mmCIF file of C-alpha atoms in Angstrom:
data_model
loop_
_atom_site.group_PDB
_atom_site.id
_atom_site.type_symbol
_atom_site.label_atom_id
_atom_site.label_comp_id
_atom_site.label_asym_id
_atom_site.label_seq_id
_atom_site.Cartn_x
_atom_site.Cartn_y
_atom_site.Cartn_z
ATOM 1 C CA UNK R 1 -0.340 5.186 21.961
ATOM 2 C CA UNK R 2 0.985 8.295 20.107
ATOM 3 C CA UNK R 3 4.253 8.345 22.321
ATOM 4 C CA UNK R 4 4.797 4.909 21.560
ATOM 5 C CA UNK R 5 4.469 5.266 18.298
ATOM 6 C CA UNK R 6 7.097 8.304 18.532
ATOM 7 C CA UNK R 7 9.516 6.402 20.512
ATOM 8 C CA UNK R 8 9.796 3.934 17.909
ATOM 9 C CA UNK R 9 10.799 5.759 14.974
ATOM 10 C CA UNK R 10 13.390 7.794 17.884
ATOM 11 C CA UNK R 11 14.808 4.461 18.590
ATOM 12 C CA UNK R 12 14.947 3.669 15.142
ATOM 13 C CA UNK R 13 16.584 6.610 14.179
ATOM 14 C CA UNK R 14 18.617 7.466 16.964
ATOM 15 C CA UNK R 15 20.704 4.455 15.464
ATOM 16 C CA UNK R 16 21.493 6.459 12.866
ATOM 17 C CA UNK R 17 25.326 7.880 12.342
ATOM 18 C CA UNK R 18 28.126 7.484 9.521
ATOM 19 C CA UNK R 19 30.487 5.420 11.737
ATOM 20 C CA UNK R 20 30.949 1.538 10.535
ATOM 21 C CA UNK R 21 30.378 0.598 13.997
ATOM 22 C CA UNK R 22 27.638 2.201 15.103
ATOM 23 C CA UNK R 23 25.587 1.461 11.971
ATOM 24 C CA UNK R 24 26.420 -1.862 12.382
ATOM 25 C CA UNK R 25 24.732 -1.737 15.801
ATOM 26 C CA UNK R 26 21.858 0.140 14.636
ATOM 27 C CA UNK R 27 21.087 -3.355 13.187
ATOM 28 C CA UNK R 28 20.422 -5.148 16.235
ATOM 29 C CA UNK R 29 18.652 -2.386 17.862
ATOM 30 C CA UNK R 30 15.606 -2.839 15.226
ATOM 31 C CA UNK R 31 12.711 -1.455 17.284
ATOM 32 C CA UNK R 32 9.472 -3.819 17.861
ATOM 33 C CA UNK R 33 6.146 -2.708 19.387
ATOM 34 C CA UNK R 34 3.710 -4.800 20.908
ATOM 35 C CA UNK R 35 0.268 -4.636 19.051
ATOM 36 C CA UNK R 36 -3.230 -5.859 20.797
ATOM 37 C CA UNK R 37 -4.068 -8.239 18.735
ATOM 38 C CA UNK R 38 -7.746 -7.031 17.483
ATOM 39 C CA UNK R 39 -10.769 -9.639 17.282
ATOM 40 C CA UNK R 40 -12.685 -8.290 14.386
ATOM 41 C CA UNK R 41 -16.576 -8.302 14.918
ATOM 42 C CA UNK R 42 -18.836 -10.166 13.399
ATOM 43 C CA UNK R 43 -21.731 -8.928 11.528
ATOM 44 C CA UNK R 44 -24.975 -10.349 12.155
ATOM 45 C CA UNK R 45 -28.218 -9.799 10.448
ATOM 46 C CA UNK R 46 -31.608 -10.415 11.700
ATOM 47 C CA UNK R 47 -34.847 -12.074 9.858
ATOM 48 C CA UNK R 48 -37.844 -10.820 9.885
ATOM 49 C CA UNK R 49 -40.439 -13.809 10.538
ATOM 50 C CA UNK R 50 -43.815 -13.539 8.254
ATOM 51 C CA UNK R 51 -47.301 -13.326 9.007
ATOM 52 C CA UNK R 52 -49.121 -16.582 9.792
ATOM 53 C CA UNK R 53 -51.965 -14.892 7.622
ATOM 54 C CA UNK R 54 -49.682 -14.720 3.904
ATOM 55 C CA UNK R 55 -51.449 -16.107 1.393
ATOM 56 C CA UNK R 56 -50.183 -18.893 -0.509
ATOM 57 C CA UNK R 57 -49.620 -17.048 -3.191
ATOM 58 C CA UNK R 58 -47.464 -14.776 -1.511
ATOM 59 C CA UNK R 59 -45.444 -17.707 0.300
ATOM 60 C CA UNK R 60 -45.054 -19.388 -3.084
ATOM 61 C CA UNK R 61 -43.775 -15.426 -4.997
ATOM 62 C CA UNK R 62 -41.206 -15.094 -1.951
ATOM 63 C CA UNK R 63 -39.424 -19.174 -2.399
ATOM 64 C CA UNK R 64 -38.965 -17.740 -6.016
ATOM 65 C CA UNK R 65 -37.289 -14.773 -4.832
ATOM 66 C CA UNK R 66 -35.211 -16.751 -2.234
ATOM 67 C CA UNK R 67 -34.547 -19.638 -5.141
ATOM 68 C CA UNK R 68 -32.814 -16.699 -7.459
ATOM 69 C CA UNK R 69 -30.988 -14.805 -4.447
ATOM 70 C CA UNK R 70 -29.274 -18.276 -4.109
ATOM 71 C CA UNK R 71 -28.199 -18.704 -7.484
ATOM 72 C CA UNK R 72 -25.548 -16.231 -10.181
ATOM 73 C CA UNK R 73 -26.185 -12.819 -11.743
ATOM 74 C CA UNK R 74 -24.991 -10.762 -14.260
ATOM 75 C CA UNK R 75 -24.486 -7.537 -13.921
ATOM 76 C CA UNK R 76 -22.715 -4.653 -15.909
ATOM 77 C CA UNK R 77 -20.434 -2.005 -14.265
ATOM 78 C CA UNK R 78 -17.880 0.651 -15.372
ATOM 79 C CA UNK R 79 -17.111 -1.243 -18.752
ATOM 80 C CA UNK R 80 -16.727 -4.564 -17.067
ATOM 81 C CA UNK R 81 -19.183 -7.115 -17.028
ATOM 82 C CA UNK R 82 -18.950 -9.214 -14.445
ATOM 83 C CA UNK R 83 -20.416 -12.454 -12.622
ATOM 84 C CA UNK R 84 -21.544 -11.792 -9.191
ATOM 85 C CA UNK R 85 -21.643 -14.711 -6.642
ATOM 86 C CA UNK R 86 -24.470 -14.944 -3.704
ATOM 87 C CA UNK R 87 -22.308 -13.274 -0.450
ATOM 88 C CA UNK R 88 -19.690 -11.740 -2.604
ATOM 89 C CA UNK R 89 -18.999 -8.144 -2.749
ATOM 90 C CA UNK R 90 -21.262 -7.216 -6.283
ATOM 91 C CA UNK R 91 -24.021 -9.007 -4.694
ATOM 92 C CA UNK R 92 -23.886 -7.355 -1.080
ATOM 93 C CA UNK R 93 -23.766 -4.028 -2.784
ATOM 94 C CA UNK R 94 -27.435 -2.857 -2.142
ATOM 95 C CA UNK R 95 -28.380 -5.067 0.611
ATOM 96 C CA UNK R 96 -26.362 -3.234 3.228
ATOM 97 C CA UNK R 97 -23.903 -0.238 3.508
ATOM 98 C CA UNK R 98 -20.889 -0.661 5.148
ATOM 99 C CA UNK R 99 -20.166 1.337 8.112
ATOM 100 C CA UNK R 100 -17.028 2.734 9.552
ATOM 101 C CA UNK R 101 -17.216 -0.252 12.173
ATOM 102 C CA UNK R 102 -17.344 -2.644 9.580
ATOM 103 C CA UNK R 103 -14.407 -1.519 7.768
ATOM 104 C CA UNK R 104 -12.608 -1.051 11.066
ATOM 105 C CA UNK R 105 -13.147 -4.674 11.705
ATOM 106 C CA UNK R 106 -11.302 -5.443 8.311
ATOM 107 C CA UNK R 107 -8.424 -3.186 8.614
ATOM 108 C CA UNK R 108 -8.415 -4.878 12.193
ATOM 109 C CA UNK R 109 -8.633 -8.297 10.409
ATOM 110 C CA UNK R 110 -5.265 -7.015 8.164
ATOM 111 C CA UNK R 111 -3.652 -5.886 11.636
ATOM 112 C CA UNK R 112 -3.978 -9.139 13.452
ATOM 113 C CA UNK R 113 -2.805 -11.240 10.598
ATOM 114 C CA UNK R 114 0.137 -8.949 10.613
ATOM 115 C CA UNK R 115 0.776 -9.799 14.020
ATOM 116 C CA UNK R 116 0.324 -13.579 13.466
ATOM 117 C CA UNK R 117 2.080 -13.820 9.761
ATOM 118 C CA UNK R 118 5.436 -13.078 11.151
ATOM 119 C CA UNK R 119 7.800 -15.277 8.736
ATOM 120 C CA UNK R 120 8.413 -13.071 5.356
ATOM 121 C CA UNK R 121 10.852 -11.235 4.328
ATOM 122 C CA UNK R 122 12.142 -8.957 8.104
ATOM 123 C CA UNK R 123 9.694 -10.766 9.701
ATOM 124 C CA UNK R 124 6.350 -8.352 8.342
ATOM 125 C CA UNK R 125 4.058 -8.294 5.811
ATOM 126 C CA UNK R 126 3.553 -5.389 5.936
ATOM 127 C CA UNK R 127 6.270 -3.330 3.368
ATOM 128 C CA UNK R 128 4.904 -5.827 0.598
ATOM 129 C CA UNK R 129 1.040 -4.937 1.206
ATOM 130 C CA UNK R 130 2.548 -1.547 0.458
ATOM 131 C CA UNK R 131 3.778 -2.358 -2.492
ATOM 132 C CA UNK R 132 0.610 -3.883 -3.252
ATOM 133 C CA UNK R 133 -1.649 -0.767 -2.558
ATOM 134 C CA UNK R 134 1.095 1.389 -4.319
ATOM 135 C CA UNK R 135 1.184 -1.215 -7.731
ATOM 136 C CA UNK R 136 -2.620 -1.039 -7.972
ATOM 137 C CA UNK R 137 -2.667 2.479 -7.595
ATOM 138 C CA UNK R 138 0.431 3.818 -9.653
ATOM 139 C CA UNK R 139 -0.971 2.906 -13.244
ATOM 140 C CA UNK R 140 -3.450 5.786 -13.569
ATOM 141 C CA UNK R 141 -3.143 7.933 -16.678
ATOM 142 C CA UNK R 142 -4.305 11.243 -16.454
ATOM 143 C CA UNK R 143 -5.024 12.177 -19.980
ATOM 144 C CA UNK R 144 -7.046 8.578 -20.501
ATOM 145 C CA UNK R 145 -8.579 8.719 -17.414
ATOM 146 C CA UNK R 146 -7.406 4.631 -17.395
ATOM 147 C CA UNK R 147 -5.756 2.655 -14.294
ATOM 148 C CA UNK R 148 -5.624 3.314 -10.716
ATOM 149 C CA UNK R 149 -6.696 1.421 -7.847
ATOM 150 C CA UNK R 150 -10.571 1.028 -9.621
ATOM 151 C CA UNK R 151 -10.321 -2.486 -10.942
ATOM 152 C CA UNK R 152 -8.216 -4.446 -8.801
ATOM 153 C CA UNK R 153 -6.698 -5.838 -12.567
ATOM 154 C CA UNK R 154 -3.953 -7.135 -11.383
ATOM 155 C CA UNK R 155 -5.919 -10.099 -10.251
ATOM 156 C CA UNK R 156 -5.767 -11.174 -14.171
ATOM 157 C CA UNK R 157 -2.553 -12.621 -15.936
ATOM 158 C CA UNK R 158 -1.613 -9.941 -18.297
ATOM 159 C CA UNK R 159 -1.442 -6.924 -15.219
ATOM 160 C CA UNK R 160 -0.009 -9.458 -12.385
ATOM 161 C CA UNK R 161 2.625 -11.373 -15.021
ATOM 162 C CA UNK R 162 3.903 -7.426 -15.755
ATOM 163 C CA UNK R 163 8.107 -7.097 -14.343
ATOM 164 C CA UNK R 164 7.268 -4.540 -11.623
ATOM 165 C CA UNK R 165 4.373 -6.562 -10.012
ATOM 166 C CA UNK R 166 6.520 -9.498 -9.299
ATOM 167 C CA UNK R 167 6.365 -10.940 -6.006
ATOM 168 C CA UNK R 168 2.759 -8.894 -4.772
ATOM 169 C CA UNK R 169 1.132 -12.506 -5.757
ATOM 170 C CA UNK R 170 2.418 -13.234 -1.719
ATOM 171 C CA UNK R 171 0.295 -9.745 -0.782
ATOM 172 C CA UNK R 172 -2.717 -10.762 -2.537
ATOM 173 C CA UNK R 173 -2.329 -14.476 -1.239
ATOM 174 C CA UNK R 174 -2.281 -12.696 2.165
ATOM 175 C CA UNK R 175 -5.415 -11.326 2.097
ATOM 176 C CA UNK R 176 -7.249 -14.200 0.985
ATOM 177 C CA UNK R 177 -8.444 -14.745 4.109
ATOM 178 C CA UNK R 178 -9.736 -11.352 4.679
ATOM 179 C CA UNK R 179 -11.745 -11.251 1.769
ATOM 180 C CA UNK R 180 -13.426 -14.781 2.115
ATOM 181 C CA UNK R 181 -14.493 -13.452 5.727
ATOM 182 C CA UNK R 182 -15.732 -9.826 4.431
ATOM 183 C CA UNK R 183 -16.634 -11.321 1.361
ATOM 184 C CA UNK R 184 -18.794 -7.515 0.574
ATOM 185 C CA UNK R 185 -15.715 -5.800 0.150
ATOM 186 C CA UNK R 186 -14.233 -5.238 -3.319
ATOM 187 C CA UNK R 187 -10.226 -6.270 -3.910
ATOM 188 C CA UNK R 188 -10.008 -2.513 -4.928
ATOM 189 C CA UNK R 189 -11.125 -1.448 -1.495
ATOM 190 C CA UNK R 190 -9.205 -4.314 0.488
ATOM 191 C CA UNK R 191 -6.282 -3.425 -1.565
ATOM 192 C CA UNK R 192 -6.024 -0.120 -0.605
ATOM 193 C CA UNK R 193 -7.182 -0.537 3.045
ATOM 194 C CA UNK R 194 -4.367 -2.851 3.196
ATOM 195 C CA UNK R 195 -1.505 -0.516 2.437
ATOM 196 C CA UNK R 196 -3.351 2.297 4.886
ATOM 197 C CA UNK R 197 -3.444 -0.740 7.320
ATOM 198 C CA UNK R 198 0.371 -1.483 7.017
ATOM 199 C CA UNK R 199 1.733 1.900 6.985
ATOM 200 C CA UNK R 200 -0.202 2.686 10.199
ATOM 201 C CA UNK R 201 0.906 -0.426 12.047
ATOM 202 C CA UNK R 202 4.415 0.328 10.938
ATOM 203 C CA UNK R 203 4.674 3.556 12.990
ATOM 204 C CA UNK R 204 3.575 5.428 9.979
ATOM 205 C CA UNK R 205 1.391 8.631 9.738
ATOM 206 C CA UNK R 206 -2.228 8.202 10.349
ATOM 207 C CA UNK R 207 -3.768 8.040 6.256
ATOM 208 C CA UNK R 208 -6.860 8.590 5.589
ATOM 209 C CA UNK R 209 -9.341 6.942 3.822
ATOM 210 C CA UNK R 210 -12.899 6.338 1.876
ATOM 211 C CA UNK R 211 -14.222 2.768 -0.082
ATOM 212 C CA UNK R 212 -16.295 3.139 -3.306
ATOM 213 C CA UNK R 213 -13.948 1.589 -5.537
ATOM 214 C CA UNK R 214 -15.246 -1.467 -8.175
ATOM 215 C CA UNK R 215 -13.895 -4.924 -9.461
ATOM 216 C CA UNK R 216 -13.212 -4.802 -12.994
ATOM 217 C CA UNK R 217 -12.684 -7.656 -15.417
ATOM 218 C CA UNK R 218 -9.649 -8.592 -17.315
ATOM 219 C CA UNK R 219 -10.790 -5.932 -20.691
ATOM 220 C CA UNK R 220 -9.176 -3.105 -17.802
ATOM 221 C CA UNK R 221 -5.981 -4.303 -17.566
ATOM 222 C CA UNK R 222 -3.175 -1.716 -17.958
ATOM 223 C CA UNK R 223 -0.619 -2.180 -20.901
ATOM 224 C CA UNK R 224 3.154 -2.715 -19.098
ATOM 225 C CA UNK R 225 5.372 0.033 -18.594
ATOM 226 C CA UNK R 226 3.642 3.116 -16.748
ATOM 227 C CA UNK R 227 5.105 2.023 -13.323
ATOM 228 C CA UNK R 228 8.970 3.218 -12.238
ATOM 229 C CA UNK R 229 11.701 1.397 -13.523
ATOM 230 C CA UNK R 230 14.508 1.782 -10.397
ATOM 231 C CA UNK R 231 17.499 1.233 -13.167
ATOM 232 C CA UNK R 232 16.590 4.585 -14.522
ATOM 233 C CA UNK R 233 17.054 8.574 -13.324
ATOM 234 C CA UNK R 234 15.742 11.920 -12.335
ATOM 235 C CA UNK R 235 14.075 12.344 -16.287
ATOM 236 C CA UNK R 236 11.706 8.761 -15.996
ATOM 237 C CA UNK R 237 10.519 9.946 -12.706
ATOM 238 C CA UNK R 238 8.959 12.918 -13.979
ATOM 239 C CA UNK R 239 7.957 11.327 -16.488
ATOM 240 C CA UNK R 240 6.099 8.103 -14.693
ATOM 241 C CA UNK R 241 5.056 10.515 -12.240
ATOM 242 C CA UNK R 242 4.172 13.407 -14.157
ATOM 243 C CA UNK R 243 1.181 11.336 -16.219
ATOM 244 C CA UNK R 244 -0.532 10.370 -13.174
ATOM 245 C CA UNK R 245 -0.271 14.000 -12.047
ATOM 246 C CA UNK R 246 2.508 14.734 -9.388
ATOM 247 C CA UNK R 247 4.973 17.072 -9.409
ATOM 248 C CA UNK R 248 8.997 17.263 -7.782
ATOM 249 C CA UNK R 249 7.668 17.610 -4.209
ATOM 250 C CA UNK R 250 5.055 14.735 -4.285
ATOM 251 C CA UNK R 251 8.079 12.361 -6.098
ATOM 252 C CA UNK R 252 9.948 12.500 -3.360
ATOM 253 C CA UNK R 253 7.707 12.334 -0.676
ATOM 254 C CA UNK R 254 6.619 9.209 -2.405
ATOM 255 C CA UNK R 255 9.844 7.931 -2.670
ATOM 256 C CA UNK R 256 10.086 7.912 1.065
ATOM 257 C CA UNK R 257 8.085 4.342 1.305
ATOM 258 C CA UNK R 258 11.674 2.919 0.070
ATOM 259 C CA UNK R 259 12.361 3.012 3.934
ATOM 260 C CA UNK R 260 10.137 0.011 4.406
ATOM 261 C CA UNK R 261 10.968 -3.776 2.815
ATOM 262 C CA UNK R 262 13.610 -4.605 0.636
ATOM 263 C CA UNK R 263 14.595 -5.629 -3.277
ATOM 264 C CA UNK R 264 14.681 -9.050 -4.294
ATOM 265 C CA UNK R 265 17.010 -11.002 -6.944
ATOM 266 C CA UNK R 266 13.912 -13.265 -8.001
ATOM 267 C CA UNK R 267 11.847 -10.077 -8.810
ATOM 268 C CA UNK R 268 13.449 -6.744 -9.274
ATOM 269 C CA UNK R 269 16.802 -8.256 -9.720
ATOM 270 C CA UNK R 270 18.200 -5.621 -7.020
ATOM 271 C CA UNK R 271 18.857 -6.967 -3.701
ATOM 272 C CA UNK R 272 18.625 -5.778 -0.153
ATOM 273 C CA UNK R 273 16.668 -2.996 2.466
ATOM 274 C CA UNK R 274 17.349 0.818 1.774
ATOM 275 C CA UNK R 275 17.113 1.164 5.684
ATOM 276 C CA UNK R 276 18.196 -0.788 8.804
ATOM 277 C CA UNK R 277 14.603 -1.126 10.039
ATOM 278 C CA UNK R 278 12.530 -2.049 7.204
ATOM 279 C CA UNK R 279 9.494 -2.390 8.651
ATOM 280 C CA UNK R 280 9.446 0.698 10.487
ATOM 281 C CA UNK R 281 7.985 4.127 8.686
ATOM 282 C CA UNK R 282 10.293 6.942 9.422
ATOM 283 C CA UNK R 283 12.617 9.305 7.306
ATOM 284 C CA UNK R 284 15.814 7.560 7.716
ATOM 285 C CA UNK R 285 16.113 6.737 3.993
ATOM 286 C CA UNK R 286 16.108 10.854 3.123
ATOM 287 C CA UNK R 287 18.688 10.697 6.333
ATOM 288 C CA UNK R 288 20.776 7.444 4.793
ATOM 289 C CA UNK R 289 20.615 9.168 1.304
ATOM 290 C CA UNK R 290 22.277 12.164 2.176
ATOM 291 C CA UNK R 291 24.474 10.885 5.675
ATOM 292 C CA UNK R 292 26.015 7.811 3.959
ATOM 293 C CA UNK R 293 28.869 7.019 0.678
ATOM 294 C CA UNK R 294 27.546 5.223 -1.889
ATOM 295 C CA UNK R 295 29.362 3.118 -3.958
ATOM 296 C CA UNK R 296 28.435 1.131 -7.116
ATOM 297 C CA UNK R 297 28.268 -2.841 -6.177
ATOM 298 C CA UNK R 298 30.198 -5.203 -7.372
ATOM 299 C CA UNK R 299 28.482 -8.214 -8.218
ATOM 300 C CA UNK R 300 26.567 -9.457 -11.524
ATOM 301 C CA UNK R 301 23.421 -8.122 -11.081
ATOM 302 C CA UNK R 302 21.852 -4.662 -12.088
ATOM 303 C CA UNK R 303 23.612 -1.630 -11.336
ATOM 304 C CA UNK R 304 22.963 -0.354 -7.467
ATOM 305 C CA UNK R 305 24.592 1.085 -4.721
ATOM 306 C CA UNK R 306 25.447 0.052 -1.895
ATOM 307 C CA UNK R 307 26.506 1.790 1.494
ATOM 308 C CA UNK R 308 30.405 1.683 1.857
ATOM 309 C CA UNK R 309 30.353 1.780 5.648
ATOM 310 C CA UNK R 310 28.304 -1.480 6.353
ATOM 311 C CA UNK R 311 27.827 -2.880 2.554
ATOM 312 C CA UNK R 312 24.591 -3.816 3.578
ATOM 313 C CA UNK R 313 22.441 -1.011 2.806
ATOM 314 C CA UNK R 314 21.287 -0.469 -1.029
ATOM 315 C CA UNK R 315 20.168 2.273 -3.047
ATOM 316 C CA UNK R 316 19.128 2.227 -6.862
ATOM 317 C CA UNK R 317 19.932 4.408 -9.550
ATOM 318 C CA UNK R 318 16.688 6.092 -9.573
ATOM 319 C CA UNK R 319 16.964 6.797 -5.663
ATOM 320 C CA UNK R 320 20.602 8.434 -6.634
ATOM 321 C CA UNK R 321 18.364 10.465 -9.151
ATOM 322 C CA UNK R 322 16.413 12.414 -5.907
ATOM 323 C CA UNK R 323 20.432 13.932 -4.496
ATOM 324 C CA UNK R 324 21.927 14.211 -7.810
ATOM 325 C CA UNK R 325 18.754 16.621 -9.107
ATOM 326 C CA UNK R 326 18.859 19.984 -7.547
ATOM 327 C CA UNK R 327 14.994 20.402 -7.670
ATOM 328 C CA UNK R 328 14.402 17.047 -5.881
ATOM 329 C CA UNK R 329 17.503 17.035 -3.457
ATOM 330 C CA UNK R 330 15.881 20.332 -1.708
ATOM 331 C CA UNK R 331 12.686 18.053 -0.843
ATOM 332 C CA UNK R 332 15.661 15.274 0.184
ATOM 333 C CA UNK R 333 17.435 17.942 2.558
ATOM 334 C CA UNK R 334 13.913 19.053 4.387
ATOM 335 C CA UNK R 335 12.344 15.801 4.924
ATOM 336 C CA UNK R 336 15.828 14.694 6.137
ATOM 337 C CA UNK R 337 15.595 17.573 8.713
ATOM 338 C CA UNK R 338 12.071 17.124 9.941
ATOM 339 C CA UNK R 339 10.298 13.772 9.926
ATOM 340 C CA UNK R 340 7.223 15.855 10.550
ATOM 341 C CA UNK R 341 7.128 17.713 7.750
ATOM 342 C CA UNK R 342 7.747 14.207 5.950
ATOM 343 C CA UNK R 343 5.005 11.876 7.713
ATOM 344 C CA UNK R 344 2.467 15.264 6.683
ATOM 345 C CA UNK R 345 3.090 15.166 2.871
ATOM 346 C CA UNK R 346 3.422 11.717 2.882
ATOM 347 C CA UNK R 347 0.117 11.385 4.186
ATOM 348 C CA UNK R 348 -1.286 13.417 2.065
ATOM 349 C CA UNK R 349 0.482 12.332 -1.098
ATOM 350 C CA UNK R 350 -0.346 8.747 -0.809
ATOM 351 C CA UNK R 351 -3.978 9.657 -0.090
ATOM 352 C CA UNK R 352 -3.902 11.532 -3.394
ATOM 353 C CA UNK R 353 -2.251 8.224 -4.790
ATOM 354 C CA UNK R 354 -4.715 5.612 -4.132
ATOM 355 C CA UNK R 355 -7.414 7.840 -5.074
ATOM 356 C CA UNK R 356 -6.295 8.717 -8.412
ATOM 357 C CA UNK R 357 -8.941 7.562 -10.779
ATOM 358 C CA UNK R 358 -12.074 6.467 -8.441
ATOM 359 C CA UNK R 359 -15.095 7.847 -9.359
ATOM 360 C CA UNK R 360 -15.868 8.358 -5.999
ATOM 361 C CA UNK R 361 -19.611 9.092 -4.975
ATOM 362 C CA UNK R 362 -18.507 10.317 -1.919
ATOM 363 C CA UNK R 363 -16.910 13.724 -1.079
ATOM 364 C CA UNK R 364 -13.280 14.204 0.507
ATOM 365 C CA UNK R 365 -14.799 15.258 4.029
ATOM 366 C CA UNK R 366 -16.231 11.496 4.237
ATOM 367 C CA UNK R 367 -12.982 9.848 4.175
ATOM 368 C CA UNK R 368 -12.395 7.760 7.555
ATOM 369 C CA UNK R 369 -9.906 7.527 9.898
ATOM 370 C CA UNK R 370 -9.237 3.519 11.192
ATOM 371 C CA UNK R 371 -7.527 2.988 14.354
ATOM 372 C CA UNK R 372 -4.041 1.433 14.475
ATOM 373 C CA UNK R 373 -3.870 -1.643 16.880
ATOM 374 C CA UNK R 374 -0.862 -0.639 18.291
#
């Protein structure tokens, strides 16, 4: 599995050189990989049958207790109060703990819709549940302690209506399904999982990861504003970045997800893939970034770039900002070198990313490690 995995990004990148031609090639030579589609197990739970010999008393206490396990609590957690249906995740908490099996079987659940859900965007779903994991996550303020993946807010208006979360209504859409058949997992967790899920079935480095995160209600929400804006430079990075507690390295290792998906007029305004295979993981956008000529478009939309050898490639201003900055070109140069060294802070980094926040009541040795289908 591992050299298949390696051959792809080779293939992917092997496409890689400054001549018109070629490049243009390197399109049509998109790599693909054949996944096992994964049939995700199903849970089952076993009752105990009661003694012949109960008193009626006893048979009439436990059709109470049935009666209000069927109906809605309340319950009050991290701020939030929230309602809690019978099956959904607030209510399972406490009646079972999820095992490394079970949470296989959802990431396995992600995969094989992934497989199956092959009609957005470059043909994956993938990139966007990305996006979605990275959204959710990216909001955390270090000196308030507020945002981050615990909450999930962006399931309410004022959070999901915000400029850089349009379009991740088709990522949380996607998972729909996943959650109504693992109905004991929180959006926070699934969320999260997701984004691990896609960057592994994309050829990416092997992240790992630990559940514990909570629903919160719409009082959470984040106020607008503390995610990137890509028509800015080197100075908003650091600062974006810098309040949820990363430094020059960890920005652009970060930025290396821009090798997966593409902008969109209807969202971003910005159009097009930074990379010829968008839904592979590899280093080729540190690689495009320095081996290509950027020019500014010409059209009416926002200012980008766009590659002058194909004119199909883009690149926005705040992706300039990581080659025109001395400090964060040197981290361009060495992940453009070694794709290792890249998939190994990357890893790390966007563990550190969708953790940000959690109150965790687990330790960092207890994260898991999911297998990719592929």
């Amino acid at each position: 599995m591992a050299a298949a995995r390696t051959a792809t990004r080779l293939a992917s990148r092997s496409t890689l050189i400054t001549s018109s031609n070629t490049l243009t090639a390197s399109r049509s030579a998109r790599c693909t990989l054949q996944r096992k589609a994964f049939q995700p197990s199903r849970r089952g739970y076993a009752n105990d049958a009661g003694s012949k010999s109960s008193s009626a008393g006893l048979l009439w206490g436990i059709g109470l207790a049935a009666a209000a396990a069927g109906g809605v609590y309340f319950y009050t957690t991290n701020g939030g109060f929230t309602s809690g249906r019978k099956g959904s995740a607030e209510e399972t908490r406490g009646l079972f703990t999820p095992t490394k099996d079970d949470y296989q079987s959802v990431y396995n659940a992600i995969a094989k819709l992934l497989e199956e859900k092959d009609d957005y965007d470059d043909g994956s779903y993938g990139p966007v549940l990305v996006r979605l994991a990275w959204h959710c996550s990216g909001t955390y303020d270090k000196e308030t302690g507020t945002g981050g993946s615990n909450g999930a807010t962006m399931r309410f208006a004022p959070e999901g209506d915000h400029g850089a979360n349009a379009g991740l209504k088709a990522a949380r859409d996607f998972l729909d399904p996943v959650k109504q058949k693992f109905s004991w997992i929180t959006y926070s967790d699934l969320w999260t999982l997701a984004g691990v899920c896609a960057i592994q079935e994309m050829q990416g480095p092997t992240i790992p990861w630990r559940p514990g995160r909570t629903d919160r209600d719409v009082a959470m929400c984040t106020p607008d504003g503390r995610l990137p804006d890509g028509a800015k430079e080197q100075s908003h990075l650091r600062a974006i970045f810098g309040r949820m507690g990363f430094d020059d390295r960890e920005i652009v290792a970060l930025s290396g997800a821009h090798a997966l998906g593409r902008c969109h007029t209807d969202r971003s305004g910005f159009d097009g893939p930074w990379s010829f295979s968008p839904t592979v993981m590899s280093n080729d956008y540190y690689r495009l970034l320095l081996g290509e000529k950027w020019n500014f478009r010409k059209w009416t939309g926002p200012k980008q770039f766009q590659d002058v050898s194909t004119k199909t490639l883009m690149m926005l201003p705040t992706d300039m900002a990581l080659i025109k900055d001395k400090e964060f070109k040197k981290h361009v140069e060495r992940y453009a070198k070694d794709d290792q060294a890249f998939f190994s802070e990357f890893r790390d980094v966007i563990v550190k990313l969708f953790e940000l926040g959690v109150p965790f009541q687990s330790k960092e040795e207890d994260r898991m490690t999911l297998k990719p289908t592929a």
